[in-house]
Short mmCIF file of C-alpha atoms and ligand atoms in Angstrom, two decimals:
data_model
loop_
_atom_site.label_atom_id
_atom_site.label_comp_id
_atom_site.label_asym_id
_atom_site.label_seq_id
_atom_site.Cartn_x
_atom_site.Cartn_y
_atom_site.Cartn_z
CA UNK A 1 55.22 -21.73 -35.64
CA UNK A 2 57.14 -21.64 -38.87
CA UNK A 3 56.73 -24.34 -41.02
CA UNK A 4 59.80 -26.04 -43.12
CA UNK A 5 57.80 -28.34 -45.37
CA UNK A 6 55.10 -27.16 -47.26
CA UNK A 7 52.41 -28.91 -49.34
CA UNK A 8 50.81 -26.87 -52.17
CA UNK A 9 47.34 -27.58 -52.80
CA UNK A 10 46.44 -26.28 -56.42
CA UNK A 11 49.82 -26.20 -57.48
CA UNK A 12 49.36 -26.36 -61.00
CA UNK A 13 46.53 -23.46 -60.93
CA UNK A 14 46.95 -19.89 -62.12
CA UNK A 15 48.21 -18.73 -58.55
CA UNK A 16 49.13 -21.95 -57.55
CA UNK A 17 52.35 -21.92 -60.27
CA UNK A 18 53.70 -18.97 -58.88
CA UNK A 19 53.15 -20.02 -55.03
CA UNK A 20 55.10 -23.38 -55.71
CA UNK A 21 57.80 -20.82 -57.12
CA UNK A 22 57.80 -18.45 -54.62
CA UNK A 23 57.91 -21.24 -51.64
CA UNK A 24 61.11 -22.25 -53.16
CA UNK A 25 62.69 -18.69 -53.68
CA UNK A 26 61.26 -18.33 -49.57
CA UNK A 27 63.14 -21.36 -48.13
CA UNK A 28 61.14 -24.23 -47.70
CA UNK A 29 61.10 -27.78 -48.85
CA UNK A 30 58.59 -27.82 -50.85
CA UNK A 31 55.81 -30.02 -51.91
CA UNK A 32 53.13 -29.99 -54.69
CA UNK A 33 49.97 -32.08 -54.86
CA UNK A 34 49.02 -32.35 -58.80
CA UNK A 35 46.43 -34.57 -60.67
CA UNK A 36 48.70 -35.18 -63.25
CA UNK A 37 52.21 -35.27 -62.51
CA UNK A 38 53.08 -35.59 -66.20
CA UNK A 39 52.01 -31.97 -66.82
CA UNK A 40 53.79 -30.17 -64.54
CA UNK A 41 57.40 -28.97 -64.73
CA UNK A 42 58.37 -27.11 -61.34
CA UNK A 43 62.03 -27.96 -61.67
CA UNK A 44 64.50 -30.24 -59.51
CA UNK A 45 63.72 -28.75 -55.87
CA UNK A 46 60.55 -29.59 -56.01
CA UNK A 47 58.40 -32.61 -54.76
CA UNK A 48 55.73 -33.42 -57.08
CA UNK A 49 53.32 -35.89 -55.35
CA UNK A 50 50.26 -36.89 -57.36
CA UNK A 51 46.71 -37.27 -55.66
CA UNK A 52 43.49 -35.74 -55.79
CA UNK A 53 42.82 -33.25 -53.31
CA UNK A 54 38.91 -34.67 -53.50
CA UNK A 55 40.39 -37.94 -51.75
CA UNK A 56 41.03 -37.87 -48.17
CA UNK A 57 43.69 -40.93 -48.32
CA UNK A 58 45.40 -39.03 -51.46
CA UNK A 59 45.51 -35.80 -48.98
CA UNK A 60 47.04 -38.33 -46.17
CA UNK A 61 49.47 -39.48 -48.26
CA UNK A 62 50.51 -35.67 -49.58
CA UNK A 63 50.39 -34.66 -46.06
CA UNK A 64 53.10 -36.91 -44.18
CA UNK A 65 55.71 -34.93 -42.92
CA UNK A 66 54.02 -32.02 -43.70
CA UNK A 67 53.86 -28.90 -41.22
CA UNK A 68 52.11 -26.14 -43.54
CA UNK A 69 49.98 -25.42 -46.43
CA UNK A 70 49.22 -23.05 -49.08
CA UNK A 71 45.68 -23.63 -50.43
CA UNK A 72 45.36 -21.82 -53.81
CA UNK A 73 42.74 -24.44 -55.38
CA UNK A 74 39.18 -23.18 -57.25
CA UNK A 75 36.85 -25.82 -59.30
CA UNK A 76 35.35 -22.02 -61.14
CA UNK A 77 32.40 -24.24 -61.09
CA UNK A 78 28.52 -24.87 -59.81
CA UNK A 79 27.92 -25.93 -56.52
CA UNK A 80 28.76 -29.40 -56.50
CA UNK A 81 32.05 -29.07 -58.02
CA UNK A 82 32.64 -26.11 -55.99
CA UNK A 83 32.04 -27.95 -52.87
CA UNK A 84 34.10 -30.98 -53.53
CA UNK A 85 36.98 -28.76 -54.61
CA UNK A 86 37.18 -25.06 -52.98
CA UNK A 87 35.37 -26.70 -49.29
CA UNK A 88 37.02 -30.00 -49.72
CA UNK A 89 40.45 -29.69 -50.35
CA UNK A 90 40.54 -27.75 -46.54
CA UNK A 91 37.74 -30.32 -44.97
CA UNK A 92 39.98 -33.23 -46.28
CA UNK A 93 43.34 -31.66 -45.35
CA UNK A 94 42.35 -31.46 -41.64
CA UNK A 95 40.65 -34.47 -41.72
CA UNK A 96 43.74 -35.82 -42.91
CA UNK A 97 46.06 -34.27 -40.25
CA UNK A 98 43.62 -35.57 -37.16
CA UNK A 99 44.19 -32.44 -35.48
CA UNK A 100 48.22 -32.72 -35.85
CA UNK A 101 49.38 -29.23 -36.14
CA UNK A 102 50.29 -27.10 -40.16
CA UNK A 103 50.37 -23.55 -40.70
CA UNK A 104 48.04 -22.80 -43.17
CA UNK A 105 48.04 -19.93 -45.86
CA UNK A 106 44.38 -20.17 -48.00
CA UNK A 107 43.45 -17.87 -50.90
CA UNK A 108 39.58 -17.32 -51.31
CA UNK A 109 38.41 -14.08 -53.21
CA UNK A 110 37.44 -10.46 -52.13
CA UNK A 111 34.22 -9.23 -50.92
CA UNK A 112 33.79 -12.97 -49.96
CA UNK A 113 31.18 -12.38 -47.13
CA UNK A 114 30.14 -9.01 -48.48
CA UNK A 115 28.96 -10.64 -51.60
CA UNK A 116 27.17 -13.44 -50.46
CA UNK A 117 23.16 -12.14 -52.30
CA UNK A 118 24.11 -11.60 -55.50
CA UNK A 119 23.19 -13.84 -58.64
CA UNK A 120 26.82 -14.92 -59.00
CA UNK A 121 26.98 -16.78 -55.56
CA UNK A 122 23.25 -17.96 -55.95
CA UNK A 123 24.07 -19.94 -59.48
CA UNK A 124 27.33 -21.44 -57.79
CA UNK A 125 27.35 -21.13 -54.20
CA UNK A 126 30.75 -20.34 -54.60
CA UNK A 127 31.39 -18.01 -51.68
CA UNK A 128 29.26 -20.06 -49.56
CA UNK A 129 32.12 -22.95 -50.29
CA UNK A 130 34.87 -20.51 -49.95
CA UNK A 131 33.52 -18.99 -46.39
CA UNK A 132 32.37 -22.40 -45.06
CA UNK A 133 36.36 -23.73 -46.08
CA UNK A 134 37.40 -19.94 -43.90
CA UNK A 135 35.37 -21.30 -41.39
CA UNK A 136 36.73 -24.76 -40.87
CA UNK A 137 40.73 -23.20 -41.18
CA UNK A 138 39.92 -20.82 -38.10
CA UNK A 139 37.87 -23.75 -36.31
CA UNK A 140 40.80 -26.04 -36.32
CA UNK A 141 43.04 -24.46 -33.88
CA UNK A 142 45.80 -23.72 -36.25
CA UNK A 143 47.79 -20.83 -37.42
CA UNK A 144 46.51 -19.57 -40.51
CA UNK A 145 45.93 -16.59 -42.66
CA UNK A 146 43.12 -16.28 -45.32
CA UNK A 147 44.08 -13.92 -47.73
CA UNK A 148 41.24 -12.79 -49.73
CA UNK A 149 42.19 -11.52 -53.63
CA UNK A 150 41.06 -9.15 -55.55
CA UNK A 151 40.84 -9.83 -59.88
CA UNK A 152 43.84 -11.51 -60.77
CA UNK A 153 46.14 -9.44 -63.29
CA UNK A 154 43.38 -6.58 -64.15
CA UNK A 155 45.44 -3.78 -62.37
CA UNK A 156 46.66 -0.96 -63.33
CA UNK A 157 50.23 -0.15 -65.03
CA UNK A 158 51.21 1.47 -62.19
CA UNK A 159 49.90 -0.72 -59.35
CA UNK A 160 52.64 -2.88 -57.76
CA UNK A 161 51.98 -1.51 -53.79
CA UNK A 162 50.17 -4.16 -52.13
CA UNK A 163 47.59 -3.28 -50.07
CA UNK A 164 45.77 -5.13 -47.43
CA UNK A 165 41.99 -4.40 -46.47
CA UNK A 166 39.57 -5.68 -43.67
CA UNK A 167 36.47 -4.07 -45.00
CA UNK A 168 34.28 -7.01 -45.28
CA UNK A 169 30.96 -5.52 -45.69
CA UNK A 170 32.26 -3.24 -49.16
CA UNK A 171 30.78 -4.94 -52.14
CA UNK A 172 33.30 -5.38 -55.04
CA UNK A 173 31.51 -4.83 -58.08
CA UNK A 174 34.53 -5.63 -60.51
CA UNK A 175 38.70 -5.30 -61.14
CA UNK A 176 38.04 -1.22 -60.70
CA UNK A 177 37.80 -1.90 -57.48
CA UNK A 178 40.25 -4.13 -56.16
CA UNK A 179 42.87 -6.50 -58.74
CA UNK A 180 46.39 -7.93 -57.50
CA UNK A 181 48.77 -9.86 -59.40
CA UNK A 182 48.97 -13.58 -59.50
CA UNK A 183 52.44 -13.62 -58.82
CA UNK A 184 51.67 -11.04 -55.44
CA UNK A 185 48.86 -13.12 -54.18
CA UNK A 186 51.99 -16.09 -54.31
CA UNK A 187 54.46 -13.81 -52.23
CA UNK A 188 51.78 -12.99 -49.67
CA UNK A 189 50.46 -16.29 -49.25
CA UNK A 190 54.41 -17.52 -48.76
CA UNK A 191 55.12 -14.68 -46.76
CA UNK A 192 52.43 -15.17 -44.44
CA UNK A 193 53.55 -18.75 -43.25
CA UNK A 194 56.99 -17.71 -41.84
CA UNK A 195 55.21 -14.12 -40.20
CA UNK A 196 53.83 -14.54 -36.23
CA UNK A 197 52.27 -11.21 -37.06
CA UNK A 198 49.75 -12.95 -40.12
CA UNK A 199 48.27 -15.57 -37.50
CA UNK A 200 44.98 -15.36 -37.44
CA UNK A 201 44.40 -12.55 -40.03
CA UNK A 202 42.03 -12.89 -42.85
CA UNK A 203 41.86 -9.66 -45.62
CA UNK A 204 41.43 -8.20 -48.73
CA UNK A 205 44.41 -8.21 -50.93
CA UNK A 206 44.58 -5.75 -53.95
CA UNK A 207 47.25 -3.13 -55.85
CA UNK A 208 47.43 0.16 -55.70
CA UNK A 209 49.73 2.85 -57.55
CA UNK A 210 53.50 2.67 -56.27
CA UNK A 211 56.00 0.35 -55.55
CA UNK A 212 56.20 -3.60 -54.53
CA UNK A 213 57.27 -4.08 -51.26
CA UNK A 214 59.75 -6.94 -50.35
CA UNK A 215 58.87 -10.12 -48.35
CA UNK A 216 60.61 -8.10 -45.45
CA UNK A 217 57.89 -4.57 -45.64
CA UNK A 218 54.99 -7.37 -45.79
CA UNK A 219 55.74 -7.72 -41.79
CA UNK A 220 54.41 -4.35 -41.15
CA UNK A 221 51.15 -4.84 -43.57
CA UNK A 222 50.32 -8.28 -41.40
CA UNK A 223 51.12 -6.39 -38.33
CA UNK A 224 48.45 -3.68 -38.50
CA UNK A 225 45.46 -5.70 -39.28
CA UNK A 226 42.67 -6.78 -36.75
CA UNK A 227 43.03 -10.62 -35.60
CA UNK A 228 39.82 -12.57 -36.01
CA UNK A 229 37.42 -13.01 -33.22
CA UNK A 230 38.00 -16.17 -31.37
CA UNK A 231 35.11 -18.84 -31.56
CA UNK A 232 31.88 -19.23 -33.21
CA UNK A 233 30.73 -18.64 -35.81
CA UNK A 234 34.55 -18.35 -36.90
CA UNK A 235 34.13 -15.75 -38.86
CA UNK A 236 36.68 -13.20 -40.60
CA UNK A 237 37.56 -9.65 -38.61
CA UNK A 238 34.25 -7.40 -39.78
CA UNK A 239 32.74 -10.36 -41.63
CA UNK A 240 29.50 -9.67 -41.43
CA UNK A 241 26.24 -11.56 -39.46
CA UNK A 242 24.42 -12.94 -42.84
CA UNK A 243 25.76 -16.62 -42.81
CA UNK A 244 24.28 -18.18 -40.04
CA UNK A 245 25.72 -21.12 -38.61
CA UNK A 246 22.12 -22.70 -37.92
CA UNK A 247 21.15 -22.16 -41.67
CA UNK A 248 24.04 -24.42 -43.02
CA UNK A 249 23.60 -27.93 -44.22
CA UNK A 250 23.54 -30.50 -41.62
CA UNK A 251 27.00 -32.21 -42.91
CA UNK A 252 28.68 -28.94 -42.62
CA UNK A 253 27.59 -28.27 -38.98
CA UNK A 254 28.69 -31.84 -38.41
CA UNK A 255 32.56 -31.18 -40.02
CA UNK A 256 32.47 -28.26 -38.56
CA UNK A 257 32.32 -29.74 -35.27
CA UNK A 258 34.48 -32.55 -35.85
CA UNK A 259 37.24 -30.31 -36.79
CA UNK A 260 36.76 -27.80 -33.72
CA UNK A 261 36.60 -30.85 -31.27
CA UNK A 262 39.66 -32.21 -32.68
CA UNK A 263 41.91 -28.88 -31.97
CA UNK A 264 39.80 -28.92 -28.31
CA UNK A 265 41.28 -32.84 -27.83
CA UNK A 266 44.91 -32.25 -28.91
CA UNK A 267 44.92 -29.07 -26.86
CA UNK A 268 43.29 -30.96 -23.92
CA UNK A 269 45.50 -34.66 -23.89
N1 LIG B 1 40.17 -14.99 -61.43
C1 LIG B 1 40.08 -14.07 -60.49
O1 LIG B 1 40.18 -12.86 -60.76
C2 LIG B 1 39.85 -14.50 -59.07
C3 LIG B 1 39.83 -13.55 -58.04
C4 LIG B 1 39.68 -13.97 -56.72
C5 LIG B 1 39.55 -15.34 -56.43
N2 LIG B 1 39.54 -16.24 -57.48
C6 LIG B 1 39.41 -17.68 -57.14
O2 LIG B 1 40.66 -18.30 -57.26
C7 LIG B 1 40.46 -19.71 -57.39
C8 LIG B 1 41.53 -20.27 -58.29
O3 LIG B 1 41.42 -19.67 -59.55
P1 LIG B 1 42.46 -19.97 -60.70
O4 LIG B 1 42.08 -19.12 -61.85
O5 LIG B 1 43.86 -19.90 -60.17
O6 LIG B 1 42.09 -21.49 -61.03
P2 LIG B 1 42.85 -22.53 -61.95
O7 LIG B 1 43.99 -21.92 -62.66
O8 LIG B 1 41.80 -23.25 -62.73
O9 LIG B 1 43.47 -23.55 -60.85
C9 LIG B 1 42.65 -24.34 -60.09
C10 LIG B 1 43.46 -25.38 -59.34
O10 LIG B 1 42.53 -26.22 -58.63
C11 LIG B 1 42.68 -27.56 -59.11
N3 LIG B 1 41.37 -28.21 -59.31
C12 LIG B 1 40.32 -27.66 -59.95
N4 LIG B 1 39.30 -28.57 -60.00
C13 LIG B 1 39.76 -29.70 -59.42
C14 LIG B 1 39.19 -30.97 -59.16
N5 LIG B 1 37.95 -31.29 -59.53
N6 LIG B 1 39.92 -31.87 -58.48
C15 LIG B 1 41.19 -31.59 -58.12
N7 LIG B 1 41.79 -30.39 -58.35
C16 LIG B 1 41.09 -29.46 -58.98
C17 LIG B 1 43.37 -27.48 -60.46
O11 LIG B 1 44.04 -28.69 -60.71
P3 LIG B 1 44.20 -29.26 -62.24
O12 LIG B 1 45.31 -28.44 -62.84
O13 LIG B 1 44.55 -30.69 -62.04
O14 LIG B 1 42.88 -29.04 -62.91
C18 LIG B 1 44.28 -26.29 -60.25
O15 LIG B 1 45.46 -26.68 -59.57
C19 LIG B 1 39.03 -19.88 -57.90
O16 LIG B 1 38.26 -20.51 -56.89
C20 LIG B 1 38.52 -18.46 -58.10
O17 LIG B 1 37.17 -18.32 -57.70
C21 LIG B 1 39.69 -15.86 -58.77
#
């Protein structure tokens, strides 16, 4: 399904700027959920709605008449934060729809479930957040892609060909090896909602030397990657077996469940 009105979670973030942009140069009535509505300029086509994406009844709100989303949101902080903002924003979105339909476009980060041992993801547990939010997108029944960046803005001069990679069990030690513009990550994420060929893909996303491709060349990219596997533990194409479902907090198992049995009851009235 192609969406035509699209909310923008993280708007006013680093990626988030340049997705609110690049839904507008794409077509689609757009929508941005800020904090502060005050700071933010996105010019006259835009709707700015203010809410916090922390609040279910602010994500209600932002979410009426709403049929996709572009999740580009990151708290960059410890667990706690990093819960309530990369996991919640996506647990309180679906929440918030009750199992109504959106096409959903969500940036995480590369290596995600490659990467999970390292002293990075033990301080902040943030790609435990990240792949537990993957996890609820592809548990919800609805058309999504997870695009999964590399370092934003640390590539090379000559690296404008996008590049998509399903790899998941490469570790990514740094922007050698794997960075992507901001403004790219935007025009895939975009892309992606309006392309029956990006449903259910989830992948690395990095630059390499050569040229940008238009919206139109992305089609192919989306095309020839692997779909996820259907069902639990709703993990990515090649994500690999270290994140078991029965070792997660009891609340997630219990979201988790809410949000597959709501897909299984709209599918099944
Ligand atoms: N930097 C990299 O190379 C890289 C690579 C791959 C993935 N990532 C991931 O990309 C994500 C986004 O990074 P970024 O640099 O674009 O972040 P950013 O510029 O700080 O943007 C973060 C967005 O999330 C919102 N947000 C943050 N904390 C919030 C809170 N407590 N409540 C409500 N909204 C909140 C911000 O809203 P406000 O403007 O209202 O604060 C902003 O819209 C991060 O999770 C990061 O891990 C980064």
């Amino acid at each position: 399904m192609k969406p035509t009105h699209v909310l923008f979670v993280g708007a006013t973030g680093s990626v988030g700027r340049y997705a609110v942009h690049e839904g507008l140069a794409q077509g689609y009535r757009v929508r941005a959920l800020v904090r502060n509505a005050s700071r933010v300029c996105f010019g006259p086509n835009a709707e700015v709605r203010e809410g916090d994406l922390t609040n279910v009844d602010d994500m209600r709100h932002a979410l009426n008449g709403i049929d996709g989303i572009v999740f580009t949101m990151g708290a960059n902080g410890g667990p706690t934060l990093n819960e309530a903002v990369d996991y919640g924003a996506v647990k309180n979105a679906l929440d918030a729809l009750g199992g109504r339909p959106a096409r959903i476009a969500l940036m995480t980060a590369i290596g995600l479930a490659a990467d999970m041992d390292t002293e990075y993801n033990r301080s902040t547990q943030a790609h435990d957040w990240k792949r537990r939010s993957e996890r609820l997108v592809r548990a919800s029944g609805n058309e999504y892609t997870i695009v999964r960046p590399g370092w934003f803005d640390m590539e090379g001069l000559d690296d404008h060909r996008i590049r998509f990679q399903q790899d998941q069990r490469r570790v990514y030690t740094g922007p050698g090896d794997g960075s992507i513009s901001r403004r790219q990550i935007a025009q895939t994420l975009v892309a992606a909602l309006g392309c029956e060929a990006a449903n259910r893909k989830t992948f690395n996303l990095v630059d390499e030397p050569g040229q940008a491709q238009s919206d139109a060349e992305l089609i192919a990219l989306f095309a020839a990657l692997e779909p996820d596997p259907h069902g639990a533990p709703f993990d990515g194409y090649d994500d690999p077996a270290n994140f078991p479902p029965c070792a997660q907090p009891k609340r997630v198992r219990e979201e988790l469940t809410r949000i597959a049995h709501q897909h299984t009851e709209r599918t099944t009235s």
